[in-house]
Amino acid sequence: NLGGLTLTPGVYTFGTDINIYSDITFSGGADNVFILQTTKTLMQSASTKVILVGGAQAKNIFWQVADIVRVGESAVMQGI
């Protein structure tokens, strides 16, 4: 579960599902890159948010998901 965490720039690799049950924060500068990879699924719960701070930009967040992506109702997902 990544909910509640603040992630800094880098590559994050998981062999398990990525679950976001509460807000997640990406903290970095305008040119920093975040890559999240999983061989499983990505699930973001309803009404949760991906929050960007410190100049982090959605265009620099990359979600690489091998299986299903599920984004709950009224959730705010950022990245590509």
PDB file of C-alpha atoms in Angstrom:
ATOM      1  CA  ASN A   1       0.000   0.000   0.000  1.00  0.00           C
ATOM      2  CA  LEU A   2       1.523   3.306  -1.107  1.00  0.00           C
ATOM      3  CA  GLY A   3      -1.225   5.447   0.400  1.00  0.00           C
ATOM      4  CA  GLY A   4       0.024   7.960   2.933  1.00  0.00           C
ATOM      5  CA  LEU A   5       3.584   7.865   1.603  1.00  0.00           C
ATOM      6  CA  THR A   6       5.681  10.684   0.173  1.00  0.00           C
ATOM      7  CA  LEU A   7       7.826   9.448  -2.718  1.00  0.00           C
ATOM      8  CA  THR A   8      11.001  11.144  -3.882  1.00  0.00           C
ATOM      9  CA  PRO A   9      12.372  10.913  -7.448  1.00  0.00           C
ATOM     10  CA  GLY A  10      13.530   7.488  -8.551  1.00  0.00           C
ATOM     11  CA  VAL A  11      12.510   4.095  -9.866  1.00  0.00           C
ATOM     12  CA  TYR A  12      10.180   1.954  -7.765  1.00  0.00           C
ATOM     13  CA  THR A  13       9.741  -1.676  -8.842  1.00  0.00           C
ATOM     14  CA  PHE A  14       7.150  -4.034  -7.372  1.00  0.00           C
ATOM     15  CA  GLY A  15       6.353  -7.698  -7.956  1.00  0.00           C
ATOM     16  CA  THR A  16       3.041  -7.161  -6.184  1.00  0.00           C
ATOM     17  CA  ASP A  17      -0.092  -5.085  -6.713  1.00  0.00           C
ATOM     18  CA  ILE A  18       0.241  -1.344  -6.147  1.00  0.00           C
ATOM     19  CA  ASN A  19      -2.640  -0.243  -3.916  1.00  0.00           C
ATOM     20  CA  ILE A  20      -3.378   3.378  -3.102  1.00  0.00           C
ATOM     21  CA  TYR A  21      -5.914   3.423  -0.237  1.00  0.00           C
ATOM     22  CA  SER A  22      -5.210   7.012   0.850  1.00  0.00           C
ATOM     23  CA  ASP A  23      -3.544  10.070  -0.709  1.00  0.00           C
ATOM     24  CA  ILE A  24       0.009   9.649  -2.030  1.00  0.00           C
ATOM     25  CA  THR A  25       2.463  12.526  -2.463  1.00  0.00           C
ATOM     26  CA  PHE A  26       5.251  12.942  -5.022  1.00  0.00           C
ATOM     27  CA  SER A  27       7.874  15.425  -3.839  1.00  0.00           C
ATOM     28  CA  GLY A  28      10.517  16.711  -6.229  1.00  0.00           C
ATOM     29  CA  GLY A  29      11.608  19.437  -8.600  1.00  0.00           C
ATOM     30  CA  ALA A  30      10.202  20.285 -12.015  1.00  0.00           C
ATOM     31  CA  ASP A  31      12.728  18.079 -13.833  1.00  0.00           C
ATOM     32  CA  ASN A  32      12.674  15.114 -11.450  1.00  0.00           C
ATOM     33  CA  VAL A  33      11.370  11.777 -12.760  1.00  0.00           C
ATOM     34  CA  PHE A  34       9.358   9.140 -10.915  1.00  0.00           C
ATOM     35  CA  ILE A  35       8.893   5.654 -12.387  1.00  0.00           C
ATOM     36  CA  LEU A  36       6.623   3.097 -10.725  1.00  0.00           C
ATOM     37  CA  GLN A  37       6.643  -0.388 -12.216  1.00  0.00           C
ATOM     38  CA  THR A  38       4.629  -3.467 -11.292  1.00  0.00           C
ATOM     39  CA  THR A  39       4.174  -6.897 -12.803  1.00  0.00           C
ATOM     40  CA  LYS A  40       0.666  -6.904 -11.306  1.00  0.00           C
ATOM     41  CA  THR A  41      -2.199  -4.394 -11.017  1.00  0.00           C
ATOM     42  CA  LEU A  42      -2.593  -0.777  -9.895  1.00  0.00           C
ATOM     43  CA  MET A  43      -5.638   0.098  -7.810  1.00  0.00           C
ATOM     44  CA  GLN A  44      -6.458   3.575  -6.556  1.00  0.00           C
ATOM     45  CA  SER A  45      -9.374   3.795  -4.128  1.00  0.00           C
ATOM     46  CA  ALA A  46     -12.293   6.169  -4.583  1.00  0.00           C
ATOM     47  CA  SER A  47     -11.787   9.804  -3.545  1.00  0.00           C
ATOM     48  CA  THR A  48      -8.007   9.483  -3.071  1.00  0.00           C
ATOM     49  CA  LYS A  49      -5.512  11.865  -4.648  1.00  0.00           C
ATOM     50  CA  VAL A  50      -2.056  11.830  -6.176  1.00  0.00           C
ATOM     51  CA  ILE A  51      -0.553  15.069  -4.809  1.00  0.00           C
ATOM     52  CA  LEU A  52       2.434  16.871  -6.344  1.00  0.00           C
ATOM     53  CA  VAL A  53       4.654  19.114  -4.212  1.00  0.00           C
ATOM     54  CA  GLY A  54       7.935  20.996  -4.570  1.00  0.00           C
ATOM     55  CA  GLY A  55       7.468  21.524  -8.305  1.00  0.00           C
ATOM     56  CA  ALA A  56       6.923  17.844  -9.212  1.00  0.00           C
ATOM     57  CA  GLN A  57       5.069  17.540 -12.523  1.00  0.00           C
ATOM     58  CA  ALA A  58       2.556  14.928 -13.676  1.00  0.00           C
ATOM     59  CA  LYS A  59       4.363  14.615 -17.024  1.00  0.00           C
ATOM     60  CA  ASN A  60       7.377  13.212 -15.139  1.00  0.00           C
ATOM     61  CA  ILE A  61       5.482  10.443 -13.315  1.00  0.00           C
ATOM     62  CA  PHE A  62       5.418   7.164 -15.232  1.00  0.00           C
ATOM     63  CA  TRP A  63       3.204   4.256 -14.203  1.00  0.00           C
ATOM     64  CA  GLN A  64       4.220   0.986 -15.878  1.00  0.00           C
ATOM     65  CA  VAL A  65       1.583  -1.621 -15.088  1.00  0.00           C
ATOM     66  CA  ALA A  66       1.618  -5.116 -16.601  1.00  0.00           C
ATOM     67  CA  ASP A  67      -1.980  -5.971 -15.698  1.00  0.00           C
ATOM     68  CA  ILE A  68      -5.104  -3.959 -14.872  1.00  0.00           C
ATOM     69  CA  VAL A  69      -5.351  -0.307 -13.771  1.00  0.00           C
ATOM     70  CA  ARG A  70      -8.378   0.609 -11.657  1.00  0.00           C
ATOM     71  CA  VAL A  71      -9.025   4.180 -10.562  1.00  0.00           C
ATOM     72  CA  GLY A  72     -11.940   4.628  -8.170  1.00  0.00           C
ATOM     73  CA  GLU A  73     -14.753   7.136  -8.508  1.00  0.00           C
ATOM     74  CA  SER A  74     -13.741  10.756  -7.815  1.00  0.00           C
ATOM     75  CA  ALA A  75     -10.079   9.743  -7.419  1.00  0.00           C
ATOM     76  CA  VAL A  76      -7.429  12.112  -8.790  1.00  0.00           C
ATOM     77  CA  MET A  77      -4.680  10.241 -10.663  1.00  0.00           C
ATOM     78  CA  GLN A  78      -1.667  12.062 -12.087  1.00  0.00           C
ATOM     79  CA  GLY A  79       1.092  10.852 -14.352  1.00  0.00           C
ATOM     80  CA  ILE A  80       1.286   8.921 -17.582  1.00  0.00           C
TER      81      ILE A  80
END
